[in-house]
XYZ file of N, CA and C in Angstrom:
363
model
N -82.443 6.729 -188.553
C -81.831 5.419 -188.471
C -81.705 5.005 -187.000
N -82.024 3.473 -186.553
C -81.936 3.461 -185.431
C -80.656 2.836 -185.102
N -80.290 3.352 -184.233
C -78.720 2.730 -183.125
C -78.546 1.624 -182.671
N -77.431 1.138 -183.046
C -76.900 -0.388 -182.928
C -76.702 -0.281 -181.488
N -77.225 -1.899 -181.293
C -77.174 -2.266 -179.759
C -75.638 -2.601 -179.542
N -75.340 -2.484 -178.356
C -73.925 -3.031 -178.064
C -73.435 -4.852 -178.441
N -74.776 -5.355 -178.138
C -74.328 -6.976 -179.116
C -74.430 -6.840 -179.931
N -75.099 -6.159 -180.941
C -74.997 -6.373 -182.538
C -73.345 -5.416 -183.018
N -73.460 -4.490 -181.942
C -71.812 -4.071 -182.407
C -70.853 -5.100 -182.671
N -70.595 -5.818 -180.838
C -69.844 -6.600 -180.500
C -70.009 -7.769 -181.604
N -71.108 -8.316 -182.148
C -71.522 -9.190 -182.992
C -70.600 -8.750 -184.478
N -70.623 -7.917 -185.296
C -70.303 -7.029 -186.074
C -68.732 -7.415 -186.238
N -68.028 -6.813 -185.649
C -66.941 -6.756 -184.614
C -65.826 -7.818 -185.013
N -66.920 -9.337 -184.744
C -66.306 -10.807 -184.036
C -66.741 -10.723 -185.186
N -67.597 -10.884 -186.525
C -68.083 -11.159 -187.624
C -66.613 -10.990 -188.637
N -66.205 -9.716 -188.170
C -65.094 -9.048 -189.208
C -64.058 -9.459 -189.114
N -63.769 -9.781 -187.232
C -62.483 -10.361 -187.232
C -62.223 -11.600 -187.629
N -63.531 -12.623 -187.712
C -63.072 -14.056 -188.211
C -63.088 -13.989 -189.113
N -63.620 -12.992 -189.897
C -63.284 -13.132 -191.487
C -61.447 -12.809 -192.456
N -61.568 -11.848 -191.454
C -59.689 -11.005 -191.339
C -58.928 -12.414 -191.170
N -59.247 -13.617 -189.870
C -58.538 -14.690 -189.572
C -58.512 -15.493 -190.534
N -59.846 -15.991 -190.731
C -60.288 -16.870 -191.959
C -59.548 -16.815 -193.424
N -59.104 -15.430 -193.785
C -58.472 -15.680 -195.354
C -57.020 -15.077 -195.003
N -56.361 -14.657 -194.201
C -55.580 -14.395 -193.715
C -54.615 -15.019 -192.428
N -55.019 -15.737 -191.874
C -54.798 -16.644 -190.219
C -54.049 -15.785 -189.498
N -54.372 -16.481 -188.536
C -54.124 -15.806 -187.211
C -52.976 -15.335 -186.704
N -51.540 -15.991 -187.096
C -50.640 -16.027 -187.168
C -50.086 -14.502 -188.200
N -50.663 -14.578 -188.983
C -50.160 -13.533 -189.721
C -50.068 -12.408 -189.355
N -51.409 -12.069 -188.824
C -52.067 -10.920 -188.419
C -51.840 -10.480 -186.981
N -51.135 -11.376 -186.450
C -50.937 -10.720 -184.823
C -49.212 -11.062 -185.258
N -48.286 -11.037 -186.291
C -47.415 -10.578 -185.990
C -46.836 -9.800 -187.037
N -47.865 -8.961 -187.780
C -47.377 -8.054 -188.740
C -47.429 -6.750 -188.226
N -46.974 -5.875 -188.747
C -46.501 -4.412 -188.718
C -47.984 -3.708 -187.924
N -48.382 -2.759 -187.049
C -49.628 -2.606 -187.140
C -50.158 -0.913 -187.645
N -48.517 -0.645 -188.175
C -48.973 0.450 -189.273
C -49.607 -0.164 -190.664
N -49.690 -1.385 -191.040
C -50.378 -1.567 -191.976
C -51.817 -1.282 -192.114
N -52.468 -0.849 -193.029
C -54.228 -0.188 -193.004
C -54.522 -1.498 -192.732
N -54.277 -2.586 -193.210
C -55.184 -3.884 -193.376
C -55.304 -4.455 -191.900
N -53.873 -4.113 -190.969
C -54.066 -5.036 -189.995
C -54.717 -3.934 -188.861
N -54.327 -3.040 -189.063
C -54.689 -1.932 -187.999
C -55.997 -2.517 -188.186
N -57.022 -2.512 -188.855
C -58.484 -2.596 -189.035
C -58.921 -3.900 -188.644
N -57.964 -5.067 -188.657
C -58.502 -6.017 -188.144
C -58.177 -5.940 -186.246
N -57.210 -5.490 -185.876
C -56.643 -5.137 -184.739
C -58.077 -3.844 -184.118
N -58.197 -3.084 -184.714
C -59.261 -2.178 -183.901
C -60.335 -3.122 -183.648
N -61.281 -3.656 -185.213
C -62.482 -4.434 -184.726
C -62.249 -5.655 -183.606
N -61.185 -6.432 -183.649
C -60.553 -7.341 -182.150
C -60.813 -6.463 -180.600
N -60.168 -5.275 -180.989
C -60.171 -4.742 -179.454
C -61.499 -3.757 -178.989
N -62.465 -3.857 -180.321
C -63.384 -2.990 -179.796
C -64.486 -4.036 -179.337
N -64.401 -4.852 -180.149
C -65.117 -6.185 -179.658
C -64.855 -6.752 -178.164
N -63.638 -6.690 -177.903
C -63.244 -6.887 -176.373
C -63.675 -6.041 -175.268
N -63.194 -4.817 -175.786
C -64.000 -3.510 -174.735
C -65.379 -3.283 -174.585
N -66.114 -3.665 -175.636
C -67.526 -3.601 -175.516
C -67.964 -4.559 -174.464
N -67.140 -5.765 -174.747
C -67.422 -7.077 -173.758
C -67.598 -6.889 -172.100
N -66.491 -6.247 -171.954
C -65.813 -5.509 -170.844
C -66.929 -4.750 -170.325
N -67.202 -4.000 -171.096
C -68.003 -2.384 -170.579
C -69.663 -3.356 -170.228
N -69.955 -4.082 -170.970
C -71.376 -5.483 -170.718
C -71.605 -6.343 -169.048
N -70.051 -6.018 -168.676
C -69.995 -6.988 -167.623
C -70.013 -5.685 -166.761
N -69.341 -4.394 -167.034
C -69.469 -3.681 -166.013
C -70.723 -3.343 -165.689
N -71.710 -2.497 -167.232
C -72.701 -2.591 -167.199
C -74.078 -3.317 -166.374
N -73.722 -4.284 -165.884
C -74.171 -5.604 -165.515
C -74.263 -5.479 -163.798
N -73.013 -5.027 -163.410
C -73.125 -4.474 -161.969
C -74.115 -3.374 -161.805
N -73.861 -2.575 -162.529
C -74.748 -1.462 -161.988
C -74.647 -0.057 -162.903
N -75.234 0.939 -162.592
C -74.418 2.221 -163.474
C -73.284 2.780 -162.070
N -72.518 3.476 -162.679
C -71.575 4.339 -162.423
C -71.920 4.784 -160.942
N -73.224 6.031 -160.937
C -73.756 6.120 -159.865
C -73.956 4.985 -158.940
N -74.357 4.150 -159.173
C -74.855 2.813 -158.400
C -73.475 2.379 -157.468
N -72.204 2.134 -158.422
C -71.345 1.954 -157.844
C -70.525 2.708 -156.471
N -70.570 3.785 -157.448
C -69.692 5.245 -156.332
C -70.569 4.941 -154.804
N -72.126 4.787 -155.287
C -73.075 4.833 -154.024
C -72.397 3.796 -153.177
N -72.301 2.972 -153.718
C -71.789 1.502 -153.003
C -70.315 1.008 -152.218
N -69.506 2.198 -152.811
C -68.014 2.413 -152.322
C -68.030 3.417 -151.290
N -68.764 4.061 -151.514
C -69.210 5.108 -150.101
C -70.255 4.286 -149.124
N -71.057 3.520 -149.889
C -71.219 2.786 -148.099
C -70.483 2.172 -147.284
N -69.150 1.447 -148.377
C -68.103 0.976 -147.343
C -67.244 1.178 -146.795
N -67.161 2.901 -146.863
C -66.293 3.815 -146.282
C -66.850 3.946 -144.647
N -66.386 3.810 -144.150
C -67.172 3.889 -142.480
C -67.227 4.955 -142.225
N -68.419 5.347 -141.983
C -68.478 6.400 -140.619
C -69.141 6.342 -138.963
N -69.062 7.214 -138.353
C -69.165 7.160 -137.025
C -70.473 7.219 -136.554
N -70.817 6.390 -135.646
C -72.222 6.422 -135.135
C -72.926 7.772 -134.630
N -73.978 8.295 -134.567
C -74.471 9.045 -133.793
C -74.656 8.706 -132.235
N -74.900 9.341 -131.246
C -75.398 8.858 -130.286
C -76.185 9.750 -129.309
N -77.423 9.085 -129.560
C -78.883 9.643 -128.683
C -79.030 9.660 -127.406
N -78.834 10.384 -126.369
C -79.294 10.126 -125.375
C -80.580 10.632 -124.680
N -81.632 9.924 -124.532
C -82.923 10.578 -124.644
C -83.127 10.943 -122.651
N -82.381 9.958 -122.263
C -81.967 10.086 -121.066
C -81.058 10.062 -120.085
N -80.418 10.226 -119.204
C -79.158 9.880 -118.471
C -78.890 8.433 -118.560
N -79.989 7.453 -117.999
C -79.468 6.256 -117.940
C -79.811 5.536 -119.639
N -79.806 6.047 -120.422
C -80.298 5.235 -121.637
C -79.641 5.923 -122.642
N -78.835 5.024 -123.236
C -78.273 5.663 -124.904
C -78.542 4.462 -125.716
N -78.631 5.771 -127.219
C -79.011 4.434 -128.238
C -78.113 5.684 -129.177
N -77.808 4.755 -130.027
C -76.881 4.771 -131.071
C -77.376 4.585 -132.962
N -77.391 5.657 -133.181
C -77.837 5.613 -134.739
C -76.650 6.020 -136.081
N -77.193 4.999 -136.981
C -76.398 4.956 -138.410
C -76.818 6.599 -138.696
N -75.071 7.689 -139.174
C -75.047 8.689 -139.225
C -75.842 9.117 -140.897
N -76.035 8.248 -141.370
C -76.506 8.234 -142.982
C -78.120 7.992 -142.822
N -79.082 7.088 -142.327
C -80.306 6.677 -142.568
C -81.292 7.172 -140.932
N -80.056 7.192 -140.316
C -80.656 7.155 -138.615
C -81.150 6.152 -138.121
N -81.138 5.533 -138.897
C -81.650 3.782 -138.451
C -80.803 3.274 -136.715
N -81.617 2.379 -135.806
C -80.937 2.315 -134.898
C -80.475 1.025 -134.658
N -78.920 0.910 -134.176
C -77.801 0.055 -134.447
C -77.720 -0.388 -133.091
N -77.095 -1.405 -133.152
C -76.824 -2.413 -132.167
C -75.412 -2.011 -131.372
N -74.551 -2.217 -130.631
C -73.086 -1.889 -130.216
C -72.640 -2.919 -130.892
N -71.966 -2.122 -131.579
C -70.270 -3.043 -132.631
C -70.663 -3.630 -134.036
N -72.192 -3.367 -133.909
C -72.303 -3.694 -135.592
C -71.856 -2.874 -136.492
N -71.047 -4.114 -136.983
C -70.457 -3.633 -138.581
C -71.350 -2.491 -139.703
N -72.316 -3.124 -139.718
C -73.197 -2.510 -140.457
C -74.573 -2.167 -140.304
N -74.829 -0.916 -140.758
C -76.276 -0.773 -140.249
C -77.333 -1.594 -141.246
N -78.447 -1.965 -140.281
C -79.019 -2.924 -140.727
C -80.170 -2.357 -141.418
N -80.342 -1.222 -141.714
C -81.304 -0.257 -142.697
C -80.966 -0.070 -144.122
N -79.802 0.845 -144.197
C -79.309 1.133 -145.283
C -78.108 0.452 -145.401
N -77.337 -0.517 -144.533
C -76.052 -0.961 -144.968
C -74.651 -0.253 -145.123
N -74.866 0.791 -144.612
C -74.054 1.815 -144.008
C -72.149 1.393 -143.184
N -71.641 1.413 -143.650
C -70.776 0.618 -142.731
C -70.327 1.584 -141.531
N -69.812 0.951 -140.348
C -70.221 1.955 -139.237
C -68.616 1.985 -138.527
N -68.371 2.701 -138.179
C -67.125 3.160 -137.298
C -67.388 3.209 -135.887
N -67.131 1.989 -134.816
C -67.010 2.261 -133.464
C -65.555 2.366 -132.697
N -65.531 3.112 -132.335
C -64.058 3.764 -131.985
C -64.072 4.094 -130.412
N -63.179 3.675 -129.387
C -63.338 3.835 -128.546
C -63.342 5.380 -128.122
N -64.069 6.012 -127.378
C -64.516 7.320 -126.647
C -63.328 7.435 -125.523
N -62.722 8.539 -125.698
C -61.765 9.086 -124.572
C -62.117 10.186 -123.677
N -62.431 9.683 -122.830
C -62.785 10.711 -121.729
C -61.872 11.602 -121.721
């Protein structure tokens, strides 16, 4: 058997609950007991229909991984810094090595957010 998509759930769901509303109204059902079997069941298909909704929009950003990746780029960290010679430094994003400008926010490779902090002799 093949597996219901998350809209035909959500579809499903909203199908059952207007029917629960429809011979019953709305009124009734959001202020009766919700140990009752009848309303509990219209009350689950309402809120699973909602959470599915929910989880569609998160879905929508990205996966899980995608995100975490994305909250850790905006965690700053500290530049590297190259000196290939006495009179010459250059400065690289500590994540891609990409090479950064002084005081940019962000590296312009990977998007890295960058920490410049003044140096204490």
């Amino acid at each position: 058997m093949e597996r219901l998509s998350i809209e035909e759930i959500i579809e499903h769901c909203k199908r059952k609950r207007e029917t629960f509303e429809k011979v019953n109204g709305v009124e009734m059902l959001e202020n009766k007991d919700i140990s009752d079997t009848f309303i509990r069941e219209y009350w689950e298909h309402r809120q699973v229909a909602e959470y599915l909704s929910e989880l569609q929009q998160y879905r929508s950003i990205g996966t899980v991984e995608e995100c975490r990746a994305a909250v850790e780029k905006q965690r700053e960290k500290k530049y590297k810094t190259i000196e290939p010679c006495k009179s010459v430094t250059y400065y690289q994003c500590p994540c891609c090595n990409g090479l950064l400008h002084i005081n940019e926010n962000f590296c312009g490779e990977c998007g890295q957010a960058i920490l410049w902090e003044e140096e204490n002799d």
